[in-house]
mmCIF file of C-alpha atoms and ligand atoms in Angstrom:
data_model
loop_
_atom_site.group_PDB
_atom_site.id
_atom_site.type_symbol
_atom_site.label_atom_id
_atom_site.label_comp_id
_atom_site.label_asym_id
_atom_site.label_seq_id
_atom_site.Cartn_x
_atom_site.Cartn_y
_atom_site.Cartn_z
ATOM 1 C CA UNK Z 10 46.607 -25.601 -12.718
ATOM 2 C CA UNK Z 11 46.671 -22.145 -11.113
ATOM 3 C CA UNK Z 12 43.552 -20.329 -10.582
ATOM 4 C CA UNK Z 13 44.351 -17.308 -12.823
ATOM 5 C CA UNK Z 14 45.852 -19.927 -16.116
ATOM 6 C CA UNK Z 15 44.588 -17.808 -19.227
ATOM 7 C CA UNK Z 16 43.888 -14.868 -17.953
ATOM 8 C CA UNK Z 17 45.319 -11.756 -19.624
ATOM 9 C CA UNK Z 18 46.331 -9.185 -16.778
ATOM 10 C CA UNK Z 19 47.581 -5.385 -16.629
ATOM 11 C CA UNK Z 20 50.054 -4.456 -14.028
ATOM 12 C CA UNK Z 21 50.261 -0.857 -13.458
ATOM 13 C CA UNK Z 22 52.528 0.862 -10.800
ATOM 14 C CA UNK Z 23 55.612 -1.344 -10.251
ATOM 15 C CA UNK Z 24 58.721 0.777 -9.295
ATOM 16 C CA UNK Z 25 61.027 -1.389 -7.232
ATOM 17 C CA UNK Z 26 61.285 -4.979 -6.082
ATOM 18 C CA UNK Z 27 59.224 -3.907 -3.028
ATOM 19 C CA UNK Z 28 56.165 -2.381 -4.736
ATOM 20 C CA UNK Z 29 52.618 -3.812 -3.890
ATOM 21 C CA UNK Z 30 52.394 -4.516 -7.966
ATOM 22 C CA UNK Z 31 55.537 -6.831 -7.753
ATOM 23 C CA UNK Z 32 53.650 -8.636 -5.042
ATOM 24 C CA UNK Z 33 50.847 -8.827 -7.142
ATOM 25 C CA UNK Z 34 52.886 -9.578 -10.544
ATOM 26 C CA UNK Z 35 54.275 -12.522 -8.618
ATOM 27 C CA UNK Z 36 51.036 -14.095 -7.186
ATOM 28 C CA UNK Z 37 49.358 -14.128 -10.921
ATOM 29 C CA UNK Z 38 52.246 -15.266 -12.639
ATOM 30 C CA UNK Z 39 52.654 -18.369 -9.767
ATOM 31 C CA UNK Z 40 48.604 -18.968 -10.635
ATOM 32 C CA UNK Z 41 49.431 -19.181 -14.420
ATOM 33 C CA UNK Z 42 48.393 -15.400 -15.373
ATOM 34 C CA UNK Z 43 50.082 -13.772 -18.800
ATOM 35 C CA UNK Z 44 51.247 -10.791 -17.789
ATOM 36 C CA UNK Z 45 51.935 -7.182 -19.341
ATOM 37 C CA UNK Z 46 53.271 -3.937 -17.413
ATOM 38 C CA UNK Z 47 53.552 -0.326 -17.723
ATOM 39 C CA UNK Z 48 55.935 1.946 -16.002
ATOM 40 C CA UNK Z 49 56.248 5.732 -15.388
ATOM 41 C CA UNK Z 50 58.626 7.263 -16.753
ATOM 42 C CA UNK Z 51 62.384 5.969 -18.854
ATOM 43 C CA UNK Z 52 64.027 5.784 -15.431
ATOM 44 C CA UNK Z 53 62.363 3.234 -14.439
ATOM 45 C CA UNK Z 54 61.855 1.376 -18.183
ATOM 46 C CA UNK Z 55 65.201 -1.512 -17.280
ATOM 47 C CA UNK Z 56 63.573 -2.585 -14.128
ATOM 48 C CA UNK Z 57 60.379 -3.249 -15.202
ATOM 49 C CA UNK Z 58 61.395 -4.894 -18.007
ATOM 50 C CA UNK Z 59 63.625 -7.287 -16.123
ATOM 51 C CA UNK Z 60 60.450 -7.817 -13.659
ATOM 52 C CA UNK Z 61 58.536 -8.303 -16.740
ATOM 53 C CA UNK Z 62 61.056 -11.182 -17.734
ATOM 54 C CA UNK Z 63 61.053 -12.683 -14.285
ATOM 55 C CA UNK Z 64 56.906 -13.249 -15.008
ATOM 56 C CA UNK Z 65 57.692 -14.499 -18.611
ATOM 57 C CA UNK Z 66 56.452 -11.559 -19.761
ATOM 58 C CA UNK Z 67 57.821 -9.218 -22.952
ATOM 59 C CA UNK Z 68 54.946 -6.428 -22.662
ATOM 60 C CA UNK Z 69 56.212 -3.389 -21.167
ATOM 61 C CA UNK Z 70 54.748 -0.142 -21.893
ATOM 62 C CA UNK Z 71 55.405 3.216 -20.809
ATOM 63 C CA UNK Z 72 51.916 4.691 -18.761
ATOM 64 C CA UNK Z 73 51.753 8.425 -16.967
ATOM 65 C CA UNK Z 74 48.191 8.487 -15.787
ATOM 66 C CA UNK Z 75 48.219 12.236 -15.925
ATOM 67 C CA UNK Z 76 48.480 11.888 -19.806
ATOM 68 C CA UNK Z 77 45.091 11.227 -21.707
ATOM 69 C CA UNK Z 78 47.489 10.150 -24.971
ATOM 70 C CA UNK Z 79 49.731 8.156 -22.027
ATOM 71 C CA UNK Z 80 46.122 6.057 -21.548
ATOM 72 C CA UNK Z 81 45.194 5.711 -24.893
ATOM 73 C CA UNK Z 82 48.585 4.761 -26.527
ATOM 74 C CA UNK Z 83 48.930 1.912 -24.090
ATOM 75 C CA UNK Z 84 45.548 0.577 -24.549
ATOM 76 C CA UNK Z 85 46.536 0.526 -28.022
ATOM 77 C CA UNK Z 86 49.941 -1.160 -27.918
ATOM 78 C CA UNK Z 87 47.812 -3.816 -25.800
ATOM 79 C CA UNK Z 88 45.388 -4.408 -28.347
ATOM 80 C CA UNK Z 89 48.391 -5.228 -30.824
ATOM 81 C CA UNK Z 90 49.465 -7.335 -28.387
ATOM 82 C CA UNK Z 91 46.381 -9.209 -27.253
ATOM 83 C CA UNK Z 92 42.749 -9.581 -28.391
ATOM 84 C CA UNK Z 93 41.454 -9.228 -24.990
ATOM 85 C CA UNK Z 94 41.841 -8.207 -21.418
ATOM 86 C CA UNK Z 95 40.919 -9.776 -18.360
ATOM 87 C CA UNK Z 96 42.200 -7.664 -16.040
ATOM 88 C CA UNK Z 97 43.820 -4.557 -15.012
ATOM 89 C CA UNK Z 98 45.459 -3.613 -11.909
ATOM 90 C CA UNK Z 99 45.952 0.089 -10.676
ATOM 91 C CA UNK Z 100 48.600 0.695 -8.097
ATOM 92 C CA UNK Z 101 49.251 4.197 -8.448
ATOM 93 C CA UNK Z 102 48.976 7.149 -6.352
ATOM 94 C CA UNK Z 103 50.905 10.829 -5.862
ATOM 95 C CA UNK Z 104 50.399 13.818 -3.477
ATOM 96 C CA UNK Z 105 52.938 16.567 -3.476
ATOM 97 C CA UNK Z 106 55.246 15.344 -0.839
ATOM 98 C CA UNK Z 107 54.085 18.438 1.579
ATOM 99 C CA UNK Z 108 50.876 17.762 1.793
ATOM 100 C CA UNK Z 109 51.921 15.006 3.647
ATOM 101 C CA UNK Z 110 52.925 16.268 6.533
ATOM 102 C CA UNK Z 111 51.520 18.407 8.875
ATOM 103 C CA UNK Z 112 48.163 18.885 10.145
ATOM 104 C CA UNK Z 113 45.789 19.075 7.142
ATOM 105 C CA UNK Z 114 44.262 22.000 7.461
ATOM 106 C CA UNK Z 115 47.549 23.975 7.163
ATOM 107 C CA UNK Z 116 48.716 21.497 4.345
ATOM 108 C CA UNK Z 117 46.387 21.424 1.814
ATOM 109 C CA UNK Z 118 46.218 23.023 -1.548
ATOM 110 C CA UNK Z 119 43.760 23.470 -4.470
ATOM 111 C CA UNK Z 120 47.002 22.053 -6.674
ATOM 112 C CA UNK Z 121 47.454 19.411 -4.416
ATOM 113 C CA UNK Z 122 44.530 18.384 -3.548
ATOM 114 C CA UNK Z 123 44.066 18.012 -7.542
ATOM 115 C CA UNK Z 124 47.130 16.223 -8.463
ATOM 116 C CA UNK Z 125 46.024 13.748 -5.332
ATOM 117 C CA UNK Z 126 42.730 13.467 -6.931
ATOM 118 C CA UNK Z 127 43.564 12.909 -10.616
ATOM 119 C CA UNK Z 128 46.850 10.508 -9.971
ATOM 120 C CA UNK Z 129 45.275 8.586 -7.126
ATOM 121 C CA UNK Z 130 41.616 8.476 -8.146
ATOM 122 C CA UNK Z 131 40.417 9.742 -11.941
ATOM 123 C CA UNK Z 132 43.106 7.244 -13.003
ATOM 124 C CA UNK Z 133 41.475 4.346 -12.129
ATOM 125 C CA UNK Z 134 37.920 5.446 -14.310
ATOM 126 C CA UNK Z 135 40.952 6.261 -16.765
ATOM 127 C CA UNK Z 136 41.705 2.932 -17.229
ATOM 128 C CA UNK Z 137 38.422 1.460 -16.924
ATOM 129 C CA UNK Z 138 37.033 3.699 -19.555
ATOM 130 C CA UNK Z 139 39.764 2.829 -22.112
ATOM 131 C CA UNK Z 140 40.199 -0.569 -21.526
ATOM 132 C CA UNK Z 141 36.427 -1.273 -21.455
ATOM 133 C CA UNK Z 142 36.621 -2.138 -25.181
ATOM 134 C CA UNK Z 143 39.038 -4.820 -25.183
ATOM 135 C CA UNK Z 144 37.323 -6.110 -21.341
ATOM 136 C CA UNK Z 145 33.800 -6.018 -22.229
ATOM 137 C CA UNK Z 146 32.225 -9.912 -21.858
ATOM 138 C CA UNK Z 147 34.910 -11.552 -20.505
ATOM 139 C CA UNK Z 148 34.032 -11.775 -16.427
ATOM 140 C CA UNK Z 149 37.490 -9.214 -16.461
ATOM 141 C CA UNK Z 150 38.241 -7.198 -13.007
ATOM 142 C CA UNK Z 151 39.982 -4.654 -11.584
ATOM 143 C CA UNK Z 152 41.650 -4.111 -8.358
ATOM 144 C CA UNK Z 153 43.353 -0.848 -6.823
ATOM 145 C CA UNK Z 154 45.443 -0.466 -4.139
ATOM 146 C CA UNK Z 155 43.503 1.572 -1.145
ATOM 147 C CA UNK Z 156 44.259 2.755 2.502
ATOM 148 C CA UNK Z 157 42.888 2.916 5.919
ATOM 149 C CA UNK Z 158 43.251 6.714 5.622
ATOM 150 C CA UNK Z 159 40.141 6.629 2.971
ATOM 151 C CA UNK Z 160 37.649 6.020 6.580
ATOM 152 C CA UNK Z 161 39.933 7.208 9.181
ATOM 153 C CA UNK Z 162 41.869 10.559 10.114
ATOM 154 C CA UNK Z 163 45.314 9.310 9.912
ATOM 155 C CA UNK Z 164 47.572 11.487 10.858
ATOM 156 C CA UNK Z 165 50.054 13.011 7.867
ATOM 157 C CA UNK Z 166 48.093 11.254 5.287
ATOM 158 C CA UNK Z 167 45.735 14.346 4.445
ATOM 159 C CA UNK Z 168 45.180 14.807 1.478
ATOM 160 C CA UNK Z 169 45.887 11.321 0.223
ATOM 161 C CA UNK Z 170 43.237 10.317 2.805
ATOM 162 C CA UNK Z 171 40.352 12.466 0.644
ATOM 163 C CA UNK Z 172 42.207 10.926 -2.317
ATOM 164 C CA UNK Z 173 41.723 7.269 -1.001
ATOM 165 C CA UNK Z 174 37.495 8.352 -0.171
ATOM 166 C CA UNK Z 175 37.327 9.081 -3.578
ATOM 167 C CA UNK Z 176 38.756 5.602 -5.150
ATOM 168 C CA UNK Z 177 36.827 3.746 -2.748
ATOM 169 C CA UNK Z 178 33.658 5.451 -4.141
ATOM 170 C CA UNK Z 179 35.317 5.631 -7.756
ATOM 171 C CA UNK Z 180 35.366 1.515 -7.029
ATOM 172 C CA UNK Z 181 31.688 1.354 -6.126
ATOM 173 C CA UNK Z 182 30.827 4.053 -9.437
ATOM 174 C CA UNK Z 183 32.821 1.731 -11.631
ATOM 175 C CA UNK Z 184 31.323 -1.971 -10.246
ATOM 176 C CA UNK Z 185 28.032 -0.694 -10.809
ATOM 177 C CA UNK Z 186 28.290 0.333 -14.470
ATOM 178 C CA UNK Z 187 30.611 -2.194 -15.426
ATOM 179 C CA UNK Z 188 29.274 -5.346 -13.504
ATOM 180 C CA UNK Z 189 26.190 -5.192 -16.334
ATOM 181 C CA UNK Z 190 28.843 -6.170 -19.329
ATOM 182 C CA UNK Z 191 30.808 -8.975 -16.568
ATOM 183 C CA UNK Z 192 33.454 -7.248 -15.193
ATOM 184 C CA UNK Z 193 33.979 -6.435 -11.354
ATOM 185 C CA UNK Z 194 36.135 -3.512 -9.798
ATOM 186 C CA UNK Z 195 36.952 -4.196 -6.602
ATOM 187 C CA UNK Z 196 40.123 -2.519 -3.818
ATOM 188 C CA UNK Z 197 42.184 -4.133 -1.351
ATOM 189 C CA UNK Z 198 43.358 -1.938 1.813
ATOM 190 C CA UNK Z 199 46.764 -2.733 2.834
ATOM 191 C CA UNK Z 200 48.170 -1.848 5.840
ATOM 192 C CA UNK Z 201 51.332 -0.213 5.912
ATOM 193 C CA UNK Z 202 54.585 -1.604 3.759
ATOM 194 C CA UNK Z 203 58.014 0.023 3.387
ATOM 195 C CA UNK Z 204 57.988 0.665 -0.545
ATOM 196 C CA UNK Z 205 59.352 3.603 -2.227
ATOM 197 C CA UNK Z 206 55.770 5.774 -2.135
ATOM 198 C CA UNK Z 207 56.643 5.583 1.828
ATOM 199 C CA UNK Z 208 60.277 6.659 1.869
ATOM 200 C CA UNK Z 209 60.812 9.582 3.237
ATOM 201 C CA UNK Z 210 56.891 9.375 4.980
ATOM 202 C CA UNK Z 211 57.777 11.350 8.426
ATOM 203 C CA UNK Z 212 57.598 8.351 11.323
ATOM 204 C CA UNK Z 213 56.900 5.779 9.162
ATOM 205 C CA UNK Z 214 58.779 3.842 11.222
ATOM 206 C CA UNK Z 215 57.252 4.236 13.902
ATOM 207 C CA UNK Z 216 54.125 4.039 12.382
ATOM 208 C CA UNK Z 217 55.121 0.025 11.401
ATOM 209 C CA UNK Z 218 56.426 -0.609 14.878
ATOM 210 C CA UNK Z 219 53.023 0.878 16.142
ATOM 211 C CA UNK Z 220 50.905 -1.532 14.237
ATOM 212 C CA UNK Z 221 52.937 -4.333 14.496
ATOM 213 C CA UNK Z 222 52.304 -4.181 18.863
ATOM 214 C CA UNK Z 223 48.552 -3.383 18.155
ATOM 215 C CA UNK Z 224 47.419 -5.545 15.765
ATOM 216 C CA UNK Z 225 45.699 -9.257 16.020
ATOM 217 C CA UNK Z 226 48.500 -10.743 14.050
ATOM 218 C CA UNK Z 227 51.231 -8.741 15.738
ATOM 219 C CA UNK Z 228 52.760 -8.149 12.580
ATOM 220 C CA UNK Z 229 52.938 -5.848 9.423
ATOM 221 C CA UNK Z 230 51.628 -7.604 6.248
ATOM 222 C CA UNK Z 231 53.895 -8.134 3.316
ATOM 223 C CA UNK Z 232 53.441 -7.251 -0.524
ATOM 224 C CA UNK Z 233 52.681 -11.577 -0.724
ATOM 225 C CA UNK Z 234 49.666 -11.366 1.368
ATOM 226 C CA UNK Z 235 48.184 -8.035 -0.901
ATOM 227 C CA UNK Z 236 49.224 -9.714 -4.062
ATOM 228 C CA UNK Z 237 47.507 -13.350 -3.409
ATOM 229 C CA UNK Z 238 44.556 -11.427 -2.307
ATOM 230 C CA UNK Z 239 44.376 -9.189 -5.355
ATOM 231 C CA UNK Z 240 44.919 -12.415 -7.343
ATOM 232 C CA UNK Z 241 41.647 -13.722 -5.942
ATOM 233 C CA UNK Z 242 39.761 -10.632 -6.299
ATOM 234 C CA UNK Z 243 40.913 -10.594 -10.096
ATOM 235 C CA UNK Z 244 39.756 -14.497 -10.363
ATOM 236 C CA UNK Z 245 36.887 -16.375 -11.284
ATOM 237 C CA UNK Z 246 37.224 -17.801 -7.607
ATOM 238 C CA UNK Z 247 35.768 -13.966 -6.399
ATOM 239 C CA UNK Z 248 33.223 -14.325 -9.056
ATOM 240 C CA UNK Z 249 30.495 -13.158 -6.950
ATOM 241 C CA UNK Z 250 32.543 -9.873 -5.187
ATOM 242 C CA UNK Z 251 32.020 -6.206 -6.469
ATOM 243 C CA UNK Z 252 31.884 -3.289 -5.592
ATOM 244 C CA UNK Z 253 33.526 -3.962 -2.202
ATOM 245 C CA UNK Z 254 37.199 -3.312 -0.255
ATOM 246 C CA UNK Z 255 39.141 -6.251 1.160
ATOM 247 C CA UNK Z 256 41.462 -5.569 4.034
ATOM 248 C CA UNK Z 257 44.391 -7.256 3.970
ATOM 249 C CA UNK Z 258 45.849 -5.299 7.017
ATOM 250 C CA UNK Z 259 46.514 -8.474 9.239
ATOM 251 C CA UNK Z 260 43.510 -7.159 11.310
ATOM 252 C CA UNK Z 261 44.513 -3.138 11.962
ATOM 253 C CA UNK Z 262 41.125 -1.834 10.747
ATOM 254 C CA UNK Z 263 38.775 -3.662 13.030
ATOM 255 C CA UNK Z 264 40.829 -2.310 16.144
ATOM 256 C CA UNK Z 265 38.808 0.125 18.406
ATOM 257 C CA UNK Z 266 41.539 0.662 21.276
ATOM 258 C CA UNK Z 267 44.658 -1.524 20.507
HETATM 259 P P1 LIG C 320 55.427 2.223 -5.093
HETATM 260 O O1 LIG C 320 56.174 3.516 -5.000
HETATM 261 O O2 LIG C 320 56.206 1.005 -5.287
HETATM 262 O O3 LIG C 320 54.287 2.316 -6.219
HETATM 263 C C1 LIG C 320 53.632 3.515 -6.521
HETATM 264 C C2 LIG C 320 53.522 3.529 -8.020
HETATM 265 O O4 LIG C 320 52.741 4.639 -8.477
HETATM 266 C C3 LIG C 320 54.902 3.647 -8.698
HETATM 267 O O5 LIG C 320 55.097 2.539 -9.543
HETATM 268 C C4 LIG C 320 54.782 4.925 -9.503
HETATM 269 O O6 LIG C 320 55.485 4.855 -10.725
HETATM 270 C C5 LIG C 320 53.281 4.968 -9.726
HETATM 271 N N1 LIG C 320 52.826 6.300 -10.147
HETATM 272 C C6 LIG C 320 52.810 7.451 -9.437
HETATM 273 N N2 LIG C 320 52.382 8.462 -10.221
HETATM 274 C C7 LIG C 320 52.119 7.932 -11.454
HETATM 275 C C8 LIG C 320 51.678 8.458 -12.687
HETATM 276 N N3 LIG C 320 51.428 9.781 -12.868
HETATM 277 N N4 LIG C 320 51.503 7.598 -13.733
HETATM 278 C C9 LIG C 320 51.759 6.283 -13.595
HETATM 279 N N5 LIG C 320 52.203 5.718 -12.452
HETATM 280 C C10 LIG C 320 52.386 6.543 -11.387
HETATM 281 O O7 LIG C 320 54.571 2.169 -3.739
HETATM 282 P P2 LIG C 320 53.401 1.172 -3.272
HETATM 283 O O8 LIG C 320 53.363 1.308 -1.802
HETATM 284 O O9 LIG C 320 53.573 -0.148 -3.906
HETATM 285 O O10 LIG C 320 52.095 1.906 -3.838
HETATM 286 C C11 LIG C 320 51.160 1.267 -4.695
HETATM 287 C C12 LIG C 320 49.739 1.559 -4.246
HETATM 288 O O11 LIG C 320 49.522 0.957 -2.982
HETATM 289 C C13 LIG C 320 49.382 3.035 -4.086
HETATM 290 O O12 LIG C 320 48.078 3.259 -4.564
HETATM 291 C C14 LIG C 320 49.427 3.227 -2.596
HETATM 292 O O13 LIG C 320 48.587 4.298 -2.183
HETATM 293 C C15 LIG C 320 48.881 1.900 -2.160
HETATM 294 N N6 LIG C 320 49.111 1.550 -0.746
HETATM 295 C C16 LIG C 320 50.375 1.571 -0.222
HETATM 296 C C17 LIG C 320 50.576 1.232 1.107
HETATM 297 C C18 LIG C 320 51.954 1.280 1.728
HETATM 298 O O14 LIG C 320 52.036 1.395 2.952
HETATM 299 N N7 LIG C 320 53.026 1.163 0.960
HETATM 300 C C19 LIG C 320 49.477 0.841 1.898
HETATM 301 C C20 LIG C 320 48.201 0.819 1.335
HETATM 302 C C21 LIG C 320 48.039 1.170 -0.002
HETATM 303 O O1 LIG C 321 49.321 5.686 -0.161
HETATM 304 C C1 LIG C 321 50.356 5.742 0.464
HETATM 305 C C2 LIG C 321 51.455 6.694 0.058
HETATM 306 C C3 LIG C 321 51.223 7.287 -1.305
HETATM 307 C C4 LIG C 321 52.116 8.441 -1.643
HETATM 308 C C5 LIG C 321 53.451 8.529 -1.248
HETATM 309 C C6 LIG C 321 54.215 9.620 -1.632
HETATM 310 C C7 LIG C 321 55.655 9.802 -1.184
HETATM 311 C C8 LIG C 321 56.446 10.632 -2.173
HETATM 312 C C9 LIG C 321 51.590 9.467 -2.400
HETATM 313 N N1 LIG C 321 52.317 10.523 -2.775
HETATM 314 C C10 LIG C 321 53.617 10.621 -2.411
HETATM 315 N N2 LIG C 321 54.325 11.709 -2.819
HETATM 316 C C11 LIG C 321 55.673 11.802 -2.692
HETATM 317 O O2 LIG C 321 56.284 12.827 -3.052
HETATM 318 N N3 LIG C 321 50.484 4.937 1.579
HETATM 319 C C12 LIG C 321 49.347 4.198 2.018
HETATM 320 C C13 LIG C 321 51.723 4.865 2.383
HETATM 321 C C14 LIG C 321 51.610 5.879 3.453
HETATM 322 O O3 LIG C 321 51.945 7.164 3.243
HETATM 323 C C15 LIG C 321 51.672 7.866 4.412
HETATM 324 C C16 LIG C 321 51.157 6.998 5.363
HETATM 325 C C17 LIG C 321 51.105 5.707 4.759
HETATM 326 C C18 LIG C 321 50.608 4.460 5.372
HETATM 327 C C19 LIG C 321 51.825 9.222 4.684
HETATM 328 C C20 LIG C 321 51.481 9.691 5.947
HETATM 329 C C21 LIG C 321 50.958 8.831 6.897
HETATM 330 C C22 LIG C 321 50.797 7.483 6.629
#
């Protein structure tokens, strides 16, 4: 019996076969997890739907965390759907593409550095606030997806760096006014993984190749090794964990000189 069997889990922020949610859909549906998902935007409404079906799942909903009627129109749809929620799992985030490149100083904006904030961090208290109903009392989580840029000057990241500071915090604001009613918020830090939110990233490439002749494991980590370890942190098996950020980075972060 998988470690997840009856738990009722929201995937946010699948795109492609290669997103960090499909890796994360995948581990909780292998570990017996019923499944819904949300996707932004009709473009991208037939491929999460045929994910969806891949997980045994029929709950798609459409989900623009900029929209406050977005948020509460698919907390609703949920509730017709389900009686409770055990989990939810944010893996969103959006700068304008030029304030990612460049030194940051010169790149960013009031506008941007809003839009950063509000799709990358407020979101997450977004859906914590309007899913608390249907979570409250049931030892529910939630995980986001965070980055070694929230502690460290990486270059190009900028803005999405401050972004990243502010979910880590938002997780530690969240854990500690949630964990009273049984529910833990918790982030994973992933090192770097060709999706589509890193197309088009200036040296990303080089960036991979980088880590993967630095780091202990002398490799890059895949979207398996973020999803079983968002799995845990959304099980009963991380029962005791909140508040906190797991690396799953095979190593990067604890790296003085490589
Ligand atoms: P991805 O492009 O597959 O996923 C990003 C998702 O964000 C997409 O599904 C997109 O639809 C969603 N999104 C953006 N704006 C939205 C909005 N307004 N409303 C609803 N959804 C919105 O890329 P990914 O790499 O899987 O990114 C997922 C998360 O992982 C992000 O938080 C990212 O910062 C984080 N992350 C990525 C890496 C990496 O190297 N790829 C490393 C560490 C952390
Ligand atoms: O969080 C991210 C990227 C998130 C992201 C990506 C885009 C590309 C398209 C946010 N907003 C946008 N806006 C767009 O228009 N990562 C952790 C991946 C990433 O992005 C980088 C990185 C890494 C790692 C950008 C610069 C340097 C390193």
């Amino acid at each position: 019996m998988g470690f997840l069997t009856d738990k009722r889990i929201l995937i946010t922020g699948v795109a492609s076969n290669r997103s960090i949610a499909w890796g994360v859909a995948q581990a909780m549906h292998r570990e017996g997890a019923q499944l819904a998902f949300t996707y932004q935007g009709e473009k991208l409404r037939a491929r999460v739907e045929d994910q969806a079906t891949q997980c045994d799942s029929n709950i798609v909903l459409p989900l623009d965390v900029a929209r406050d009627e977005d948020i509460a129109a698919c907390f609703a749809a949920l509730a017709e759907h389900w009686d409770g929620l055990d989990g939810i799992v944010h893996s969103i985030a959006f700068a304008p593409k030029e304030e990612l490149e460049g030194d940051y100083v010169s790149a960013v904006t009031r506008q941007g550095f809003a839009t950063a904030h509000d799709i990358s961090s407020y979101s997450l208290a977004a859906l914590a606030k309007a899913g608390r109903p249907l979570m409250a009392g049931r030892n529910g989580a939630l995980v986001t997806m965070s980055y070694l840029g929230a502690v460290r000057a990486v270059p190009n990241y900028n803005v999405m760096g401050v972004a990243k500071a502010s979910l880590e915090a938002n997780v530690r604001y969240l854990a500690a006014a949630l964990g009273p009613e049984g529910t833990r918020v918790n982030a994973v830090s992933a090192g770097p993984i060709r999706t589509l939110a890193a197309a088009g990233i200036a040296d990303f490439r080089s960036m991979l190749k980088q880590v993967e002749e630095r780091t202990p494991l002398r490799r890059n980590v895949t979207i398996d090794e973020v999803g079983n370890a968002a799995a845990f942190l959304c099980s009963d098996l991380a029962s005791g964990i909140t508040g906190d950020v797991l690396y799953v980075d095979t190593g990067y972060h604890i790296l003085g000189l490589g």
